[in-house]
Amino acid sequence: MTTANTDPVTIALPKGRLLEGSIALCAKIGLSHPELTPATRQLSFQVAGHATQLVIVRDADVPTYVEYGTADIGIVGKDRLLEQRPAVYEPLDLGFGLCRIVLAEPGVSRAQPARPARPTRWTTRRVATKYPNITERYFLRKGLPVEIIKLSGTIELAPLVGLADQIVDIVDTGATLRAHQLVEVEELARSTARVIVNRASMKTKHHRVRQIIQQLAGLQPAGSVGG
Amino acid sequence: MTRAKQHPRAMSPVGVASLLPERARLQRRLEARVIDHFTRAGYQEVIPPLVEYLDVIAPVLGSGLVERAYTFADRATGRLMVLRPDVTPQIARMVAQLLADHREPLRFCYRATVFRHEEAHAGREREVMQIGVELIGPSDASADAEVIILALSVLKELGIDGARLALGHPGVFEGLLEGADAQEPVVRELRDALARRDRAELTALARQALPSRQAGHMESLLDSIGQAEVLTEAARRFKGHKDGKTTEAIQRLTDIHRRVDKAGYGASVLIDLGEVRGLNYYTGMVFDLFVPGIGYEIGGGGRYDQLIGRFGVDRPSTGFALSATPLLQLLAEREEGAPAGNGAARKGRHGD
């Protein structure tokens, strides 16, 4: 009936750009496995001496695993949470993996767009993105009609080949935008890696889950938790 | 341009289940055992209709439910009808319409399927069997404790171990906003951040919108989760504070917890002062039920003192509902996994 620090937990780590940082953080709180490296092909790891399993899944799937309770805890980018809005808790901002989600369009600079914006000519603006929900909410807030074109990658190509007028995409240094003569119109959101927790696990295994969150929070530089 | 794609068409809608004999028997047995337990506790079964008029029921539906409800036109009047998306507002309507002069406490229970449009999410089907109770009339803590004890005792009756009831009170959060002139969009963002336990966001918002002392108290809700000591600590922390509503809510929760503990269910209750989610008709304590092996709440409830009032009849109420699907899943797993005579099969015999 009671929850103890020995409750078994499963933690989902995201494949891709956040994997290395996630593995490093887990190692710092004693959750490691000899085979667990960013290059690993193995997908599931039992941590010796801990009732803890680590699994590696696609970053877009981390919220799903956690929402269904298959994993109790997950590490995932805020961009995925904004896009998918899963019914999970997100108690901790890990601070790493910073990137921005921006609206961009062809041009040399904001002052010199490739095609001057002429909203009077737009019946519907076409926007290519891999974040259709974030994009839809942004334009809803603005009260503007939009046709969203869902792509899976190389979003920056879409305006260059005439598939879309604008894009909503993730930007790290901005080099990709510049390389494709795209300029930022507006920042929609900032994203860092977050810890997410299944709502039932937070209640039924709360000592263990809380312990892990506090250990991870303890690794954060002072002040970063406060955002 | 038009390419007539030959899509294979679904033979039955997404999100609804067809139960074959084994599952049907299990579900009916579950319903009977739960209803039997409620009946023995003094709750009489009522049967609400499948459809209501939308304009009548819409003002008392929880936030977002109107948008997710299935509606269609009434042939005779052209008024919009709705497939019931929630039972509690129906019972409120029934009481206001049919039992307005009845002043004694009413104890009702029901089993009914509700219909809501859902995208694919954990634990969300479009047709959900709910089995629940409403206790209409009393406004005191003993009524809140009564339904909590009923919720935990019915799970025990079903042989489901390790249940956890997460208990909170929206008044805690609302009280902390008193005196600060935070605007509605900010309040909503604060509530969302707290519901997600998003410390970074909540801290940033609270420091912007609230005086520092209140902001600190708001942040402390994130860590106010645990056994009864959470209430003692919160009472001390908020003491002498002008947040009257917060103090009242904590006193109420303390009173409820003491009664539930006395009945032997204290260890199953997890106080969670950050629990603000749920349907917006709740005005008092709220709770969610969790059991090991199911990744989402299997039920929940709370106090809704103004709901029936919206039909012009003032009647405080409290209640809860269980979702049949996760319970069935647990019982079916046990039936398939465990030898006969084990667990549920043995414990559920009383009323058969």
XYZ file of C-alpha atoms in Angstrom:
579
model
C 0.000 0.000 0.000
C 2.863 2.382 0.721
C 5.218 3.638 -1.907
C 8.878 3.123 -1.258
C 12.182 4.129 -2.749
C 12.450 0.629 -4.177
C 9.468 0.955 -6.509
C 10.619 -0.093 -9.995
C 10.618 2.772 -12.491
C 11.148 3.039 -16.228
C 12.753 6.164 -17.692
C 12.402 7.000 -21.405
C 15.302 8.843 -23.049
C 14.937 10.584 -26.425
C 16.898 9.542 -29.480
C 18.555 12.403 -31.283
C 20.068 15.679 -30.169
C 19.078 15.361 -26.486
C 20.319 11.795 -26.011
C 23.908 12.540 -25.051
C 22.940 15.111 -22.427
C 20.234 12.809 -21.062
C 22.614 9.877 -20.691
C 25.151 12.104 -18.938
C 22.553 13.385 -16.455
C 21.324 9.880 -15.651
C 24.907 8.745 -15.094
C 25.438 11.577 -12.618
C 22.628 10.290 -10.413
C 23.901 6.739 -10.598
C 21.698 5.477 -13.422
C 24.136 4.091 -15.945
C 24.808 0.965 -17.936
C 28.047 -0.070 -19.674
C 26.261 -0.400 -23.030
C 24.388 2.892 -22.722
C 26.171 5.353 -25.035
C 24.793 7.827 -27.607
C 25.863 5.398 -30.343
C 24.182 2.359 -28.844
C 21.844 0.173 -30.848
C 20.408 -1.453 -27.788
C 17.094 0.061 -26.733
C 16.515 -1.125 -23.195
C 18.875 -1.189 -20.206
C 18.404 -2.566 -16.708
C 20.454 -0.538 -14.234
C 22.403 -2.898 -11.972
C 21.520 -2.519 -8.309
C 18.591 -0.176 -9.024
C 15.008 -1.116 -9.722
C 15.332 1.105 -12.780
C 15.023 0.481 -16.474
C 16.168 2.956 -19.120
C 14.655 2.804 -22.597
C 15.578 4.775 -25.690
C 12.694 5.845 -27.938
C 12.129 8.446 -30.657
C 11.904 11.913 -29.116
C 8.377 12.403 -30.479
C 7.365 9.141 -28.791
C 8.647 10.001 -25.300
C 5.424 11.864 -24.339
C 3.361 8.910 -25.559
C 5.324 6.361 -23.516
C 4.988 8.523 -20.416
C 1.343 9.420 -20.949
C 0.386 5.755 -21.203
C 2.497 4.927 -18.148
C 4.729 2.492 -20.051
C 7.509 4.771 -18.837
C 7.092 6.545 -15.498
C 9.527 9.335 -16.327
C 10.829 10.765 -19.599
C 13.266 13.353 -20.860
C 12.073 15.327 -23.885
C 12.304 18.735 -25.519
C 9.718 21.366 -24.611
C 9.044 21.688 -28.360
C 7.532 18.172 -28.374
C 5.417 19.001 -25.303
C 4.106 22.198 -26.884
C 3.299 20.285 -30.053
C 1.700 17.197 -28.524
C 0.308 18.627 -25.267
C 0.340 15.270 -23.524
C -1.468 14.849 -20.204
C 1.728 14.505 -18.148
C 3.489 16.457 -15.405
C 6.596 18.408 -16.397
C 8.269 19.203 -13.104
C 11.798 20.068 -14.179
C 13.507 22.200 -16.805
C 16.897 20.590 -17.381
C 18.210 23.691 -19.095
C 20.191 21.959 -21.837
C 19.295 21.472 -25.489
C 18.203 25.093 -25.904
C 16.627 25.897 -29.245
C 13.945 28.235 -30.527
C 10.823 27.661 -32.593
C 10.496 30.484 -35.087
C 8.362 31.652 -37.975
C 10.627 32.403 -40.946
C 10.299 33.447 -44.572
C 12.569 34.040 -47.590
C 14.563 37.270 -47.488
C 17.902 38.855 -46.756
C 16.777 40.516 -43.524
C 13.532 41.508 -41.832
C 13.757 44.818 -43.634
C 14.424 43.163 -46.957
C 12.169 40.177 -47.489
C 12.573 38.377 -50.796
C 8.971 39.141 -51.656
C 7.429 42.084 -49.870
C 4.654 40.826 -47.653
C 1.376 41.766 -49.321
C -1.297 40.315 -47.102
C -3.987 41.725 -49.383
C -2.961 39.161 -51.978
C -2.995 36.233 -49.603
C -6.162 34.263 -49.529
C -4.502 31.718 -47.353
C -0.958 31.811 -46.219
C 0.768 28.449 -46.563
C 3.130 27.472 -43.778
C 5.284 24.344 -43.802
C 6.263 22.817 -40.467
C 6.790 19.696 -38.458
C 4.884 21.440 -35.633
C 1.340 21.743 -37.024
C -0.299 22.248 -33.623
C 2.083 24.965 -32.427
C 1.669 26.679 -35.806
C -2.106 26.428 -35.723
C -2.327 27.885 -32.215
C 0.005 30.739 -33.160
C -2.114 31.784 -36.126
C -5.349 31.236 -34.161
C -4.092 33.677 -31.523
C -3.295 36.142 -34.288
C -6.711 35.567 -35.796
C -5.195 34.789 -39.200
C -6.273 32.047 -41.593
C -3.520 29.622 -42.481
C -2.976 26.461 -44.476
C -0.540 24.250 -42.651
C 1.600 21.811 -44.600
C 2.950 19.066 -42.383
C 6.463 17.951 -43.288
C 8.816 15.566 -41.499
C 12.148 17.240 -42.220
C 14.160 19.743 -44.308
C 11.438 22.299 -43.679
C 13.714 25.097 -44.930
C 13.399 23.792 -48.474
C 9.641 24.366 -48.674
C 9.598 28.144 -49.320
C 12.503 27.891 -51.766
C 10.652 25.478 -54.023
C 7.293 27.210 -53.692
C 5.608 24.674 -51.446
C 4.984 27.268 -48.736
C 5.145 31.021 -48.068
C 6.617 30.664 -44.615
C 7.910 27.977 -42.273
C 7.739 27.280 -38.562
C 10.833 25.393 -37.528
C 13.317 24.769 -34.787
C 16.417 26.971 -34.843
C 19.639 26.317 -32.988
C 22.314 28.779 -34.171
C 20.376 30.203 -37.110
C 22.981 28.941 -39.576
C 20.456 26.781 -41.435
C 18.089 29.700 -41.923
C 20.912 31.918 -43.232
C 22.210 29.217 -45.548
C 18.785 29.073 -47.208
C 18.217 32.858 -47.300
C 15.462 32.678 -44.739
C 14.893 35.358 -42.120
C 13.172 35.061 -38.795
C 9.803 36.800 -38.585
C 8.955 35.970 -34.983
C 9.969 33.637 -32.184
C 7.057 31.383 -31.193
C 8.660 29.566 -28.283
C 11.894 28.514 -26.630
C 12.637 24.913 -25.926
C 14.917 23.106 -23.487
C 14.997 19.525 -22.271
C 12.310 18.743 -19.679
C 11.653 15.923 -17.265
C 8.110 14.623 -17.639
C 6.286 12.250 -15.307
C 3.262 10.023 -15.742
C 0.366 11.343 -13.678
C -0.394 7.999 -12.062
C 3.277 7.279 -11.302
C 3.558 10.627 -9.515
C 0.876 9.360 -7.118
C 1.461 5.631 -6.893
C 5.287 5.728 -6.791
C 5.691 9.211 -5.490
C 8.653 8.698 -3.110
C 10.814 7.151 -5.812
C 9.727 9.556 -8.552
C 10.246 12.555 -6.298
C 13.683 11.285 -5.291
C 14.770 11.091 -8.930
C 13.405 14.562 -9.716
C 15.154 16.042 -6.693
C 18.433 14.368 -7.621
C 18.182 15.743 -11.151
C 17.177 19.176 -9.843
C 20.203 19.118 -7.562
C 22.455 18.917 -10.622
C 21.034 22.109 -12.069
C 23.022 25.299 -11.642
C 21.341 27.463 -9.001
C 18.648 29.637 -10.490
C 18.074 27.594 -13.632
C 15.134 25.815 -12.029
C 13.447 29.149 -11.629
C 13.608 29.660 -15.384
C -7.492 16.669 -59.958
C -9.758 14.549 -57.851
C -8.403 11.133 -57.281
C -11.137 9.035 -55.799
C -9.114 7.111 -53.282
C -10.608 3.781 -52.421
C -10.137 4.054 -48.681
C -11.134 0.975 -46.802
C -13.910 2.286 -44.584
C -14.057 1.483 -40.889
C -16.951 -0.799 -40.009
C -17.323 0.749 -36.574
C -16.397 4.172 -35.198
C -13.061 4.811 -33.537
C -13.088 4.930 -29.749
C -16.035 2.646 -29.125
C -15.851 -1.007 -28.138
C -17.973 -4.039 -28.968
C -17.860 -6.501 -26.101
C -18.035 -10.210 -26.880
C -19.463 -12.633 -24.299
C -16.427 -12.968 -22.031
C -15.877 -9.230 -21.713
C -19.594 -8.509 -21.612
C -20.019 -10.910 -18.702
C -17.045 -9.365 -16.914
C -18.372 -5.833 -17.441
C -21.895 -6.648 -16.277
C -20.505 -8.420 -13.227
C -18.310 -5.409 -12.450
C -21.263 -3.014 -12.783
C -23.408 -5.217 -10.568
C -20.777 -5.489 -7.851
C -20.103 -1.757 -7.801
C -23.778 -0.769 -7.876
C -24.495 -3.369 -5.205
C -21.779 -1.852 -2.996
C -23.203 1.647 -3.513
C -26.745 0.437 -2.828
C -25.717 -1.177 0.429
C -24.179 2.188 1.407
C -27.594 3.812 0.903
C -27.240 5.111 -2.664
C -30.233 4.376 -4.889
C -29.739 3.787 -8.574
C -31.148 6.289 -11.069
C -31.189 5.987 -14.863
C -30.608 9.253 -16.719
C -31.591 9.523 -20.393
C -29.073 9.074 -23.195
C -29.793 12.517 -24.665
C -30.444 16.009 -23.317
C -31.167 19.377 -24.850
C -27.849 21.093 -25.445
C -29.023 24.579 -24.432
C -30.246 23.222 -21.084
C -27.177 21.198 -20.224
C -24.415 23.289 -21.847
C -24.182 25.937 -19.086
C -23.450 23.238 -16.511
C -20.967 21.198 -18.536
C -17.306 21.282 -17.572
C -14.923 23.332 -19.659
C -14.291 21.959 -23.116
C -17.027 19.339 -22.909
C -19.479 21.251 -25.115
C -16.905 21.315 -27.907
C -16.292 17.586 -27.561
C -19.930 16.553 -27.317
C -21.847 14.820 -30.103
C -24.843 16.897 -31.091
C -27.726 16.545 -33.525
C -31.028 18.259 -34.213
C -34.272 17.240 -32.548
C -36.680 16.306 -35.356
C -39.691 17.890 -33.702
C -38.317 21.206 -32.522
C -35.037 21.658 -34.365
C -33.344 22.251 -31.013
C -29.915 20.733 -30.642
C -29.702 17.519 -28.676
C -26.575 16.107 -27.153
C -25.433 12.577 -26.406
C -24.671 12.858 -22.694
C -21.003 13.771 -22.258
C -21.166 13.683 -18.444
C -23.712 12.300 -15.982
C -23.327 14.734 -13.060
C -24.961 17.663 -14.926
C -27.844 15.352 -15.853
C -28.428 14.395 -12.253
C -28.285 18.089 -11.360
C -30.948 18.708 -13.985
C -33.056 15.786 -12.710
C -32.907 17.020 -9.119
C -33.718 20.625 -10.044
C -36.553 19.580 -12.346
C -38.128 16.677 -10.491
C -37.066 16.888 -6.857
C -36.838 20.624 -6.202
C -39.057 20.388 -3.120
C -37.243 17.432 -1.639
C -35.116 18.829 1.196
C -33.675 15.615 2.660
C -30.234 14.476 1.489
C -30.381 12.447 -1.718
C -27.996 9.568 -2.344
C -27.993 8.465 -5.959
C -25.821 6.098 -7.927
C -25.742 5.367 -11.646
C -24.050 3.373 -14.396
C -24.086 5.100 -17.736
C -21.981 5.466 -20.840
C -20.861 8.998 -21.681
C -19.776 10.181 -25.121
C -16.968 12.629 -25.851
C -14.902 13.218 -28.891
C -11.292 12.333 -28.022
C -8.097 12.352 -30.004
C -5.831 9.393 -29.283
C -4.711 9.829 -25.674
C -4.035 7.448 -22.829
C -7.210 6.231 -21.217
C -9.532 8.202 -23.430
C -12.193 6.451 -25.392
C -15.154 8.128 -26.999
C -17.722 5.981 -25.259
C -16.933 5.476 -21.592
C -18.916 3.510 -19.033
C -19.022 5.475 -15.800
C -20.270 4.137 -12.510
C -20.695 6.810 -9.898
C -22.533 8.372 -6.997
C -23.859 11.794 -6.073
C -24.601 12.888 -2.513
C -26.940 15.867 -2.789
C -27.848 18.179 0.097
C -25.188 18.153 2.807
C -22.348 20.650 2.518
C -20.179 19.527 5.422
C -16.875 17.646 5.488
C -18.534 14.429 6.601
C -20.300 14.225 3.215
C -16.955 14.697 1.421
C -15.408 12.006 3.617
C -18.376 9.719 2.974
C -17.904 9.679 -0.793
C -14.107 9.335 -0.481
C -14.509 6.363 1.819
C -17.079 4.918 -0.572
C -14.628 5.274 -3.489
C -11.811 3.555 -1.613
C -14.041 0.872 -0.131
C -15.503 -0.114 -3.491
C -11.984 -0.643 -4.882
C -11.181 -2.754 -1.849
C -14.386 -4.671 -2.420
C -13.237 -5.352 -5.984
C -9.952 -6.669 -4.603
C -7.887 -3.898 -6.206
C -4.871 -3.241 -3.993
C -2.633 -0.217 -3.731
C -5.265 2.341 -4.746
C -4.269 5.937 -4.190
C -6.640 8.843 -3.904
C -4.991 12.178 -4.693
C -6.883 14.828 -2.734
C -6.746 18.560 -3.378
C -8.873 21.690 -3.194
C -9.075 24.467 -5.812
C -9.642 26.963 -2.957
C -5.968 26.637 -2.004
C -4.896 28.019 -5.372
C -7.727 30.547 -5.620
C -7.009 31.927 -2.151
C -3.423 32.624 -3.098
C -4.655 34.919 -5.878
C -6.845 36.969 -3.536
C -5.744 40.567 -3.238
C -3.442 40.302 -6.236
C -5.107 41.781 -9.282
C -3.998 39.019 -11.626
C -5.986 39.054 -14.857
C -7.884 36.048 -16.190
C -5.382 35.030 -18.912
C -2.565 35.040 -16.345
C -4.680 33.091 -13.859
C -5.366 30.512 -16.537
C -1.680 30.245 -17.381
C -0.821 29.889 -13.700
C -3.433 27.169 -13.293
C -2.177 25.328 -16.376
C 1.431 25.537 -15.194
C 0.453 24.227 -11.758
C -1.643 21.445 -13.287
C 1.413 20.403 -15.333
C 3.682 20.821 -12.284
C 5.804 23.007 -14.564
C 8.094 24.603 -11.991
C 9.981 26.819 -14.440
C 6.818 28.305 -15.910
C 4.913 28.592 -12.629
C 7.803 30.348 -10.904
C 8.245 32.829 -13.732
C 4.508 33.582 -13.925
C 3.997 33.803 -10.161
C 6.910 36.188 -9.668
C 5.508 38.399 -12.391
C 1.872 38.389 -11.330
C 1.935 38.085 -7.525
C 3.524 39.816 -4.528
C 6.658 37.890 -3.554
C 5.156 36.278 -0.447
C 2.183 34.972 -2.430
C 4.453 33.877 -5.268
C 6.510 31.868 -2.798
C 3.369 30.254 -1.448
C 2.217 29.458 -4.979
C 5.548 27.745 -5.718
C 5.306 25.784 -2.475
C 2.162 24.057 -3.817
C 4.416 22.117 -6.201
C 6.019 20.344 -3.250
C 2.867 20.003 -1.169
C 2.347 16.368 -1.960
C 2.432 13.528 0.550
C 0.668 12.252 3.631
C -1.217 14.249 6.281
C 1.938 16.126 7.311
C 1.551 18.163 4.100
C -1.587 19.709 5.599
C 0.084 20.465 8.925
C 2.992 22.127 7.148
C 0.684 24.080 4.848
C -1.461 25.255 7.769
C 1.691 26.539 9.463
C 3.065 28.137 6.296
C -0.150 29.964 5.446
C -0.922 30.951 9.058
C -1.649 34.612 9.645
C -1.795 35.075 5.915
C -4.756 36.967 4.595
C -5.505 34.181 2.099
C -8.722 33.293 3.905
C -9.835 30.934 1.180
C -6.532 29.043 1.263
C -6.672 28.566 5.028
C -10.309 27.491 4.835
C -9.514 24.943 2.128
C -6.663 23.479 4.148
C -8.858 23.248 7.237
C -11.503 21.502 5.191
C -9.005 19.008 3.783
C -7.652 18.375 7.280
C -11.168 17.681 8.534
C -11.889 15.341 5.613
C -8.578 13.530 6.021
C -9.144 12.989 9.737
C -12.500 11.325 9.011
C -11.121 9.168 6.201
C -8.203 8.157 8.398
C -10.577 7.208 11.212
C -12.408 4.912 8.793
C -9.099 3.141 8.120
C -8.327 4.575 4.672
C -5.819 7.287 5.641
C -2.856 5.454 4.104
C -4.557 5.408 0.685
C -4.937 9.186 0.572
C -2.214 11.316 -0.954
C -2.639 14.997 -0.254
C -1.751 17.008 -3.348
C -2.329 20.735 -2.919
C -1.177 21.343 -6.495
C -4.174 19.394 -7.820
C -6.203 22.028 -9.650
C -7.215 20.165 -12.746
C -10.618 18.722 -13.382
C -14.005 19.926 -14.489
C -14.633 23.557 -13.695
C -17.832 22.909 -11.759
C -15.921 21.761 -8.694
C -16.062 24.293 -5.864
C -14.651 22.250 -2.997
C -12.395 19.261 -2.527
C -11.406 17.337 -5.674
C -9.832 13.944 -6.022
C -8.450 11.536 -8.597
C -8.111 7.794 -8.165
C -5.051 5.868 -9.285
C -4.185 2.184 -9.077
C -0.911 0.381 -9.821
C -0.732 -0.898 -13.373
C -2.912 1.795 -14.936
C -1.129 4.886 -16.240
C -4.051 7.298 -15.889
C -6.772 8.054 -13.349
C -9.448 5.372 -13.068
C -11.920 7.810 -11.635
C -12.355 10.972 -9.693
C -14.768 13.390 -8.183
C -15.277 16.278 -5.848
C -17.651 18.820 -4.426
C -19.812 20.959 -6.689
C -21.994 23.289 -4.671
C -23.187 25.591 -7.428
C -24.056 23.142 -10.197
C -27.670 22.432 -9.282
C -27.967 26.117 -8.341
C -27.525 27.023 -11.967
C -30.946 25.450 -12.532
C -32.378 27.711 -9.832
C -32.401 25.217 -6.964
C -29.684 25.716 -4.376
C -28.309 22.321 -3.392
C -24.685 21.582 -2.407
C -23.444 18.240 -3.716
C -20.477 15.938 -3.817
C -19.743 12.755 -5.732
C -17.434 10.726 -7.925
C -17.370 8.337 -10.867
C -15.233 5.353 -11.801
C -14.373 4.443 -15.398
C -15.253 0.842 -16.111
C -12.600 0.248 -18.789
C -9.432 0.320 -16.644
C -11.186 -1.616 -13.886
C -12.220 -4.246 -16.422
C -8.664 -4.400 -17.688
C -7.371 -5.082 -14.184
C -10.044 -7.659 -13.446
C -9.577 -9.373 -16.810
C -5.801 -9.555 -16.373
C -6.282 -11.059 -12.985
C -8.877 -13.523 -14.224
C -6.639 -14.645 -17.074
C -3.426 -14.506 -15.057
C -4.520 -15.949 -11.764
C -5.956 -19.341 -10.905
C -9.678 -19.503 -10.172
C -10.734 -18.704 -6.664
C -8.135 -15.984 -6.383
C -8.736 -12.323 -5.554
C -11.789 -10.819 -7.168
C -13.619 -14.050 -7.709
C -13.528 -14.797 -4.024
C -14.017 -11.321 -2.604
C -16.941 -10.270 -4.745
C -19.463 -12.839 -3.647
C -21.503 -10.879 -1.119
C -24.281 -9.669 -3.314
C -24.485 -12.390 -5.964
